[in-house]
Coordinates of N, CA and C in Angstrom, one line a residue:
M1 N 0.7 -1.6 0.2 CA 0.2 0.2 0.2 C 1.0 0.8 0.3
L2 N 0.4 2.2 -0.6 CA 1.4 3.4 -0.3 C 1.3 4.5 0.7
L3 N 2.2 4.4 0.7 CA 2.5 5.6 2.2 C 1.2 6.6 2.5
N4 N 1.0 7.5 1.1 CA -0.1 8.2 1.1 C -1.5 8.2 1.5
Q5 N -1.6 6.3 0.7 CA -3.0 5.9 1.7 C -3.3 6.1 2.9
I6 N -1.5 4.8 3.6 CA -2.1 5.1 5.2 C -1.6 6.3 5.4
E7 N -1.2 7.1 5.0 CA -1.8 8.5 6.7 C -2.8 8.9 5.5
N8 N -3.5 9.1 4.9 CA -5.4 9.1 4.6 C -5.5 8.5 5.0
D9 N -5.7 7.4 5.1 CA -6.6 6.3 5.9 C -6.4 6.8 8.1
L10 N -5.1 7.1 8.3 CA -5.0 7.4 9.3 C -5.5 8.5 10.2
I11 N -5.4 9.8 8.9 CA -6.3 11.4 8.7 C -8.2 10.8 9.3
L12 N -8.2 10.0 8.7 CA -10.0 9.7 8.3 C -10.4 9.3 9.8
W13 N -8.9 7.6 10.3 CA -10.0 7.1 11.1 C -10.1 7.8 12.6
N14 N -9.0 8.4 12.5 CA -8.4 10.1 14.2 C -9.9 10.9 14.1
R15 N -10.1 11.5 12.7 CA -12.0 12.4 12.1 C -12.4 11.9 13.0
F16 N -12.8 10.4 12.4 CA -13.7 9.2 13.2 C -13.8 9.3 14.3
R17 N -12.7 9.3 15.4 CA -12.2 8.8 16.1 C -12.8 10.0 17.1
E18 N -12.6 11.5 16.5 CA -13.4 13.3 16.7 C -14.4 12.9 16.4
G19 N -15.2 12.2 16.7 CA -16.7 12.2 16.3 C -17.2 12.5 14.9
D20 N -16.0 12.7 13.3 CA -17.0 12.8 12.7 C -17.7 12.3 11.9
T21 N -18.9 12.2 12.0 CA -19.7 10.7 10.7 C -18.9 11.2 9.5
A22 N -18.2 11.8 8.9 CA -18.3 12.3 7.4 C -17.4 11.0 7.4
S23 N -16.6 11.2 7.9 CA -15.2 10.1 8.2 C -15.7 8.9 8.5
F24 N -16.2 8.4 9.1 CA -16.5 6.8 9.1 C -16.8 6.2 7.8
V25 N -18.0 7.4 7.9 CA -18.4 7.1 5.7 C -18.4 7.0 5.2
K26 N -17.1 7.6 4.9 CA -16.4 7.5 3.7 C -15.7 6.1 4.1
I27 N -15.0 5.7 5.3 CA -14.2 4.8 5.5 C -14.8 3.4 4.6
F28 N -15.8 3.6 5.5 CA -17.1 2.2 5.0 C -16.7 2.5 3.9
K29 N -17.5 3.0 2.6 CA -17.4 2.8 1.5 C -15.5 2.6 1.0
I30 N -14.8 3.7 1.4 CA -14.2 2.7 0.9 C -13.6 1.2 0.4
Y31 N -13.5 1.2 1.9 CA -13.4 -0.8 2.3 C -14.2 -1.0 2.2
Y32 N -15.1 -1.1 2.5 CA -16.4 -2.3 2.2 C -16.3 -3.5 1.1
S33 N -15.9 -2.7 -0.3 CA -15.6 -3.9 -1.5 C -14.3 -4.8 -1.0
Q34 N -13.5 -4.1 -0.4 CA -12.3 -4.9 0.1 C -12.5 -6.1 0.5
L35 N -13.8 -5.5 1.4 CA -13.7 -6.1 2.4 C -13.9 -7.9 1.9
F36 N -15.7 -6.7 1.1 CA -16.5 -8.1 1.3 C -16.2 -9.3 -0.1
N37 N -14.2 -8.6 -0.8 CA -14.4 -9.5 -2.2 C -13.1 -10.1 -1.2
Y38 N -12.8 -10.4 0.1 CA -12.2 -11.0 1.1 C -12.6 -12.0 1.2
G39 N -13.6 -11.2 1.6 CA -14.9 -12.4 2.9 C -15.2 -13.4 1.7
S40 N -15.5 -12.9 0.9 CA -15.8 -14.0 -1.0 C -15.1 -14.7 -0.7
K41 N -14.0 -14.7 -0.7 CA -12.7 -15.2 -0.5 C -12.7 -16.8 0.3
I42 N -12.9 -15.8 1.8 CA -13.1 -17.5 2.4 C -14.6 -18.0 2.6
C43 N -15.6 -17.6 2.3 CA -16.9 -18.1 3.1 C -17.7 -17.7 1.3
E44 N -18.4 -18.8 0.6 CA -19.9 -18.4 0.0 C -21.1 -18.1 0.5
D45 N -21.7 -18.1 1.6 CA -22.1 -17.1 1.9 C -22.5 -15.7 1.7
I46 N -22.8 -15.5 0.7 CA -22.4 -13.9 0.8 C -23.1 -13.1 2.6
T47 N -24.8 -13.1 1.7 CA -25.1 -13.1 3.3 C -24.7 -12.5 4.8
L48 N -23.2 -14.3 4.8 CA -23.1 -14.6 6.0 C -21.4 -12.6 6.6
V49 N -21.0 -13.0 5.0 CA -20.2 -12.2 4.5 C -20.4 -10.5 4.2
E50 N -21.7 -10.1 4.2 CA -22.5 -8.6 4.0 C -22.4 -8.9 5.3
D51 N -23.3 -9.3 6.1 CA -24.1 -10.0 7.9 C -22.5 -9.2 8.6
S52 N -21.1 -9.6 8.3 CA -20.6 -9.6 9.2 C -19.6 -8.2 8.9
I53 N -19.9 -8.0 7.8 CA -18.8 -6.4 7.7 C -19.6 -5.1 8.3
Q54 N -21.3 -5.7 7.6 CA -22.2 -4.8 9.1 C -21.9 -4.9 10.0
E55 N -21.5 -5.9 11.1 CA -20.8 -5.9 12.4 C -19.8 -5.0 12.8
L56 N -18.9 -5.5 11.9 CA -17.4 -4.5 12.1 C -18.2 -2.9 12.0
F57 N -18.3 -2.9 11.1 CA -18.6 -1.4 11.5 C -20.0 -1.0 12.3
I58 N -20.8 -1.8 12.3 CA -21.9 -1.3 13.8 C -20.8 -1.3 14.7
D59 N -20.0 -2.1 14.8 CA -18.9 -2.3 16.3 C -17.7 -1.4 16.5
L60 N -17.5 -1.1 15.2 CA -16.7 0.5 15.0 C -17.0 1.6 16.0
W61 N -19.0 1.8 15.1 CA -19.1 3.1 15.1 C -20.1 3.0 16.7
R62 N -19.8 1.6 17.2 CA -20.8 1.9 19.2 C -18.9 2.1 20.0
T63 N -17.8 1.6 18.9 CA -16.7 2.0 20.1 C -16.0 3.4 19.5
K64 N -16.7 3.5 19.0 CA -15.7 5.1 18.5 C -14.9 5.1 17.8
G65 N -14.1 4.3 17.4 CA -12.8 3.5 16.5 C -11.5 4.4 17.9
K66 N -12.2 3.6 18.9 CA -10.5 4.2 20.4 C -9.6 3.1 19.9
A67 N -9.4 2.7 19.2 CA -8.2 1.8 18.8 C -7.7 2.4 17.9
E68 N -6.1 2.3 18.7 CA -4.7 2.9 18.4 C -4.5 2.4 17.5
I69 N -4.1 3.1 15.7 CA -4.0 1.6 14.7 C -2.3 2.5 13.9
L70 N -2.0 1.8 13.6 CA -0.9 1.8 12.3 C -1.0 1.7 10.9
S71 N -2.0 0.9 10.5 CA -2.3 0.6 9.6 C -4.7 0.3 9.6
L72 N -4.7 1.6 8.5 CA -6.4 1.0 9.0 C -7.0 -0.3 8.3
Q73 N -6.0 -0.6 6.7 CA -6.6 -1.2 6.2 C -6.0 -2.8 7.0
S74 N -5.4 -3.0 8.2 CA -5.1 -4.7 8.1 C -6.3 -4.3 9.1
Y75 N -6.0 -3.0 10.1 CA -6.8 -3.5 11.1 C -8.6 -4.0 10.9
L76 N -8.8 -3.7 9.5 CA -10.4 -3.9 9.3 C -10.1 -5.1 8.8
F77 N -9.3 -5.7 7.5 CA -9.1 -6.5 7.5 C -9.3 -8.2 8.4
K78 N -7.9 -7.6 9.5 CA -8.4 -8.6 10.7 C -9.2 -8.9 10.9
A79 N -9.5 -7.9 12.0 CA -11.4 -7.6 12.6 C -12.3 -8.5 11.4
F80 N -12.3 -8.1 10.7 CA -13.0 -8.6 9.7 C -13.8 -9.7 10.2
K81 N -12.1 -10.7 9.6 CA -11.3 -12.0 9.1 C -12.2 -12.7 10.6
F82 N -11.8 -11.9 12.3 CA -11.9 -12.6 13.1 C -13.9 -12.5 13.2
K83 N -14.5 -11.2 12.7 CA -16.3 -11.8 12.6 C -16.6 -12.7 11.7
L84 N -16.3 -13.0 10.3 CA -16.8 -13.6 10.0 C -15.9 -15.4 10.1
I85 N -15.2 -15.4 10.5 CA -14.3 -16.7 11.1 C -15.7 -16.9 12.3
K86 N -16.2 -16.4 12.9 CA -16.7 -16.9 14.4 C -18.4 -16.7 14.1
A87 N -18.6 -15.9 12.7 CA -20.3 -16.4 12.0 C -19.6 -16.9 11.8
L88 N -18.9 -17.9 10.7 CA -19.1 -19.1 10.2 C -18.8 -20.4 11.6
T89 N -18.0 -20.0 12.7 CA -18.2 -21.4 13.5 C -19.2 -21.1 14.1
K90 N -20.1 -20.2 14.2 CA -21.7 -20.3 14.7 C -22.5 -20.5 13.8
A91 N -22.3 -20.4 12.6 CA -23.8 -21.8 11.8 C -23.2 -21.4 11.1
S92 N -21.9 -22.9 11.7 CA -21.3 -24.8 11.4 C -21.7 -24.9 12.4
K93 N -22.3 -24.2 13.9 CA -22.8 -25.0 15.2 C -21.8 -25.9 15.7
I94 N -20.3 -25.2 15.6 CA -19.2 -25.2 16.2 C -19.4 -25.1 18.2
T95 N -19.1 -26.2 18.7 CA -19.4 -24.9 19.7 C -18.6 -24.4 20.3
S96 N -16.8 -24.4 20.1 CA -15.7 -23.9 21.0 C -15.4 -23.0 20.3
F97 N -15.1 -21.9 19.8 CA -14.3 -20.9 19.4 C -13.0 -20.8 20.0
S98 N -11.8 -21.4 19.9 CA -10.2 -21.5 20.0 C -9.8 -20.7 19.3
S99 N -8.4 -20.3 19.6 CA -7.0 -19.7 18.7 C -6.8 -20.1 18.3
Q100 N -7.9 -21.8 17.7 CA -7.4 -22.3 16.4 C -8.1 -21.8 15.4
L101 N -7.9 -20.8 14.6 CA -9.3 -21.2 13.8 C -9.8 -22.0 12.7
P102 N -11.3 -22.2 12.4 CA -11.7 -23.5 12.0 C -11.0 -23.5 10.3
A103 N -11.1 -24.6 10.5 CA -11.1 -24.6 8.4 C -11.6 -23.9 7.6
Y104 N -11.0 -23.4 6.2 CA -12.1 -22.3 4.6 C -11.3 -23.1 3.9
E105 N -11.9 -22.6 2.8 CA -11.7 -22.9 2.1 C -11.4 -21.2 1.2
F106 N -10.1 -20.9 0.5 CA -10.3 -19.1 0.4 C -10.1 -19.3 -1.0
E107 N -11.1 -19.4 -2.2 CA -10.8 -18.7 -4.1 C -10.2 -18.1 -4.4
I108 N -9.7 -18.3 -4.9 CA -9.6 -16.7 -6.0 C -10.0 -17.1 -7.0
S109 N -10.6 -16.0 -7.7 CA -11.4 -16.1 -8.6 C -10.3 -15.0 -9.8
H110 N -11.1 -16.4 -11.0 CA -10.3 -15.8 -12.4 C -10.5 -14.6 -12.6
E111 N -11.4 -13.6 -12.5 CA -11.3 -11.6 -12.7 C -10.0 -11.3 -12.0
L112 N -9.4 -12.0 -11.6 CA -8.1 -11.7 -11.1 C -6.7 -11.1 -12.0
F113 N -7.1 -11.6 -12.8 CA -6.0 -12.6 -14.2 C -6.6 -12.0 -14.7
I114 N -7.4 -10.6 -15.3 CA -8.1 -10.4 -16.4 C -7.3 -9.7 -17.1
I115 N -6.5 -9.9 -18.6 CA -5.3 -9.2 -18.7 C -6.2 -9.2 -20.5
S116 N -5.6 -8.3 -21.3 CA -5.6 -7.2 -21.8 C -5.4 -8.4 -23.1
N117 N -3.6 -8.9 -23.5 CA -3.6 -9.4 -24.7 C -3.0 -10.6 -24.9
D118 N -3.4 -11.7 -25.9 CA -3.6 -12.9 -25.8 C -2.2 -14.0 -25.9
E119 N -1.2 -13.2 -25.2 CA -0.3 -13.7 -25.1 C 0.0 -13.8 -23.5
N120 N -0.2 -12.2 -22.8 CA -0.5 -12.3 -21.6 C -2.0 -13.2 -20.7
K121 N -3.0 -13.2 -21.3 CA -4.2 -13.9 -20.8 C -3.3 -15.5 -21.3
E122 N -2.6 -15.8 -22.1 CA -2.2 -17.4 -21.7 C -1.1 -17.1 -20.7
L123 N -0.4 -16.5 -19.9 CA -0.2 -16.4 -19.0 C -1.0 -16.4 -18.0
S124 N -1.7 -15.4 -17.9 CA -2.4 -15.4 -16.9 C -3.2 -17.0 -16.5
Q125 N -4.0 -17.8 -17.9 CA -4.4 -18.4 -17.3 C -3.5 -19.7 -16.9
K126 N -2.0 -20.2 -17.2 CA -1.2 -20.7 -16.1 C -1.7 -20.2 -14.4
V127 N -0.8 -18.9 -14.1 CA -1.1 -18.0 -13.5 C -2.5 -18.7 -12.4
F128 N -3.4 -19.1 -12.8 CA -4.8 -18.8 -12.0 C -4.9 -20.5 -12.3
N129 N -4.2 -21.4 -13.2 CA -4.2 -22.8 -12.5 C -3.7 -23.1 -12.0
A130 N -2.4 -22.5 -12.0 CA -1.6 -23.1 -10.6 C -1.8 -22.4 -8.6
M131 N -2.5 -21.8 -8.8 CA -3.1 -21.0 -7.8 C -4.3 -21.7 -7.3
K132 N -4.5 -22.4 -8.1 CA -5.9 -24.1 -7.9 C -5.6 -24.5 -6.8
E133 N -4.0 -24.7 -7.4 CA -2.5 -25.8 -6.4 C -2.4 -25.3 -5.5
L134 N -2.2 -24.2 -4.8 CA -2.1 -24.4 -3.9 C -3.1 -23.9 -2.3
S135 N -2.0 -23.8 -1.3 CA -3.2 -25.1 -0.1 C -4.0 -23.7 -0.1
P136 N -5.7 -23.6 0.7 CA -6.1 -21.7 1.2 C -4.8 -20.7 2.4
R137 N -4.7 -21.1 2.4 CA -3.8 -20.8 3.4 C -2.9 -19.8 2.1
Q138 N -2.1 -20.3 1.3 CA -1.4 -19.7 0.2 C -1.5 -18.3 -0.3
K139 N -3.2 -19.6 -0.7 CA -4.8 -18.8 -1.3 C -3.7 -17.2 -0.7
E140 N -4.5 -17.1 0.4 CA -4.8 -15.7 1.2 C -3.5 -15.1 1.3
V141 N -2.1 -15.9 1.3 CA -0.9 -15.2 1.8 C -0.6 -14.1 0.5
I142 N -1.4 -15.0 -0.7 CA -0.7 -13.9 -1.9 C -1.5 -13.2 -2.5
Y143 N -3.1 -14.0 -2.0 CA -4.2 -12.1 -3.1 C -3.6 -10.9 -1.0
L144 N -3.2 -11.6 -0.1 CA -2.7 -10.1 0.6 C -1.3 -9.7 0.5
K145 N -0.7 -10.0 0.5 CA 0.6 -9.4 0.0 C 0.1 -8.8 -0.7
F146 N 0.2 -9.3 -3.5 CA 0.3 -8.8 -3.4 C -1.5 -8.5 -4.6
N147 N -2.4 -8.7 -4.4 CA -3.6 -7.7 -4.6 C -4.1 -6.8 -3.5
Q148 N -4.0 -7.1 -2.4 CA -4.2 -5.8 -1.5 C -3.5 -5.3 -0.9
N149 N -1.1 -5.5 -1.4 CA -0.4 -4.8 -1.4 C -0.1 -4.7 0.3
L150 N 0.1 -5.5 0.8 CA -0.6 -5.1 3.2 C 1.3 -6.0 2.5
N151 N 2.0 -5.3 3.9 CA 3.5 -5.1 3.7 C 3.6 -6.6 5.3
Y152 N 4.3 -7.3 5.1 CA 4.6 -9.0 6.2 C 3.9 -8.7 7.9
E153 N 4.3 -7.5 7.8 CA 3.4 -6.9 9.5 C 1.8 -6.9 9.7
E154 N 1.2 -6.4 8.4 CA 0.0 -6.9 8.1 C -0.7 -8.0 7.9
V155 N 0.6 -8.6 6.5 CA -0.4 -9.9 6.5 C 0.0 -11.2 7.5
S156 N 0.9 -10.8 8.8 CA 1.1 -11.9 10.0 C -0.1 -11.2 10.7
E157 N 0.1 -10.0 11.0 CA -1.7 -9.7 11.9 C -2.9 -10.6 12.1
I158 N -3.0 -10.6 10.0 CA -4.0 -11.0 9.6 C -4.5 -11.9 10.1
M159 N -3.5 -13.0 9.1 CA -3.1 -14.2 9.2 C -3.4 -14.6 10.6
H160 N -3.5 -14.3 11.5 CA -2.5 -14.8 13.5 C -1.6 -16.2 13.5
I161 N 0.2 -15.3 12.3 CA 1.1 -16.1 12.0 C 2.6 -14.9 12.5
N162 N 3.3 -14.6 12.9 CA 4.6 -14.6 13.2 C 5.2 -14.1 11.6
Y163 N 6.0 -12.8 11.7 CA 6.4 -12.2 10.6 C 7.5 -12.9 9.7
Q164 N 8.2 -14.0 10.2 CA 9.5 -13.8 9.5 C 7.9 -15.7 8.5
A165 N 7.0 -16.0 9.6 CA 6.1 -16.6 9.0 C 5.6 -17.0 7.6
A166 N 5.2 -15.1 8.2 CA 4.6 -15.0 6.4 C 5.1 -14.3 5.7
R167 N 6.9 -14.3 5.3 CA 7.6 -13.6 5.1 C 8.4 -15.8 4.4
N168 N 7.6 -16.1 4.8 CA 8.5 -18.1 4.6 C 6.8 -18.7 3.9
L169 N 5.7 -17.8 3.9 CA 4.5 -18.8 3.3 C 5.1 -17.8 1.8
V170 N 4.6 -16.7 2.0 CA 4.7 -16.0 0.8 C 5.4 -16.6 0.0
Y171 N 7.5 -16.9 0.5 CA 8.6 -17.6 -0.5 C 8.3 -18.9 -0.7
T172 N 7.2 -19.6 -0.1 CA 7.2 -21.3 -0.4 C 5.7 -20.9 -1.6
S173 N 4.9 -20.4 -0.9 CA 3.9 -19.5 -2.6 C 4.2 -19.6 -4.4
I174 N 4.9 -18.4 -4.2 CA 5.6 -18.3 -5.1 C 6.7 -19.3 -5.7
K175 N 7.3 -19.5 -4.5 CA 7.5 -21.0 -4.9 C 7.0 -21.8 -5.5
V176 N 5.9 -22.2 -4.8 CA 5.5 -23.6 -5.4 C 4.8 -22.6 -7.4
L177 N 4.3 -21.7 -7.3 CA 3.4 -21.0 -8.2 C 4.8 -20.9 -9.6
K178 N 6.6 -20.5 -9.3 CA 6.1 -20.3 -10.3 C 6.8 -22.0 -11.0
K179 N 7.2 -23.6 -10.0 CA 7.6 -24.3 -10.2 C 6.0 -25.2 -11.6
L180 N 5.0 -24.1 -10.9 CA 4.1 -24.8 -11.3 C 3.6 -24.3 -13.0
I181 N 4.4 -22.7 -13.0 CA 3.7 -22.4 -13.9 C 5.0 -22.7 -15.5
V182 N 6.1 -23.4 -14.9 CA 6.7 -23.5 -15.9 C 6.7 -25.1 -16.7
V183 N 6.3 -26.0 -15.3 CA 5.6 -27.3 -16.5 C 5.3 -26.9 -17.1

């Protein structure tokens, strides 16, 4: 993510914390589609994804954004993922919700690879097919790092892994992709 975007997000967040309703609305408008896209890769139940986003923003409104944050995008993604996983757990009637998150399937859509010319379309198809072979965690780390442009600290926070594990997971995912694409 660009430094300028992070600064703009923090300005919006601080204005919201000071009671500016317009900043809250702007945060919602900026991040709703990103959160929806991320959630739809974790869960096929669109209603559950939308409800989880609404719950997140209701909680933010209730608490007036009291949290001190370094990256709004990272904070929202992490909080949203927690809400969505909690909703998935509740929906699947699992009685215990521990720090060990339930398994979920992270799906990458073909739209991420739409490219204009034929040569790139062929490469795009190879990458898309290779992505199908990755584990859900590998797909998620690639999505967060490269599609959402998050840094390793933000990725590790969202995925509940340490910094080095995030770097290693990106490295091994790319290594697997390279091997699958070259074949």
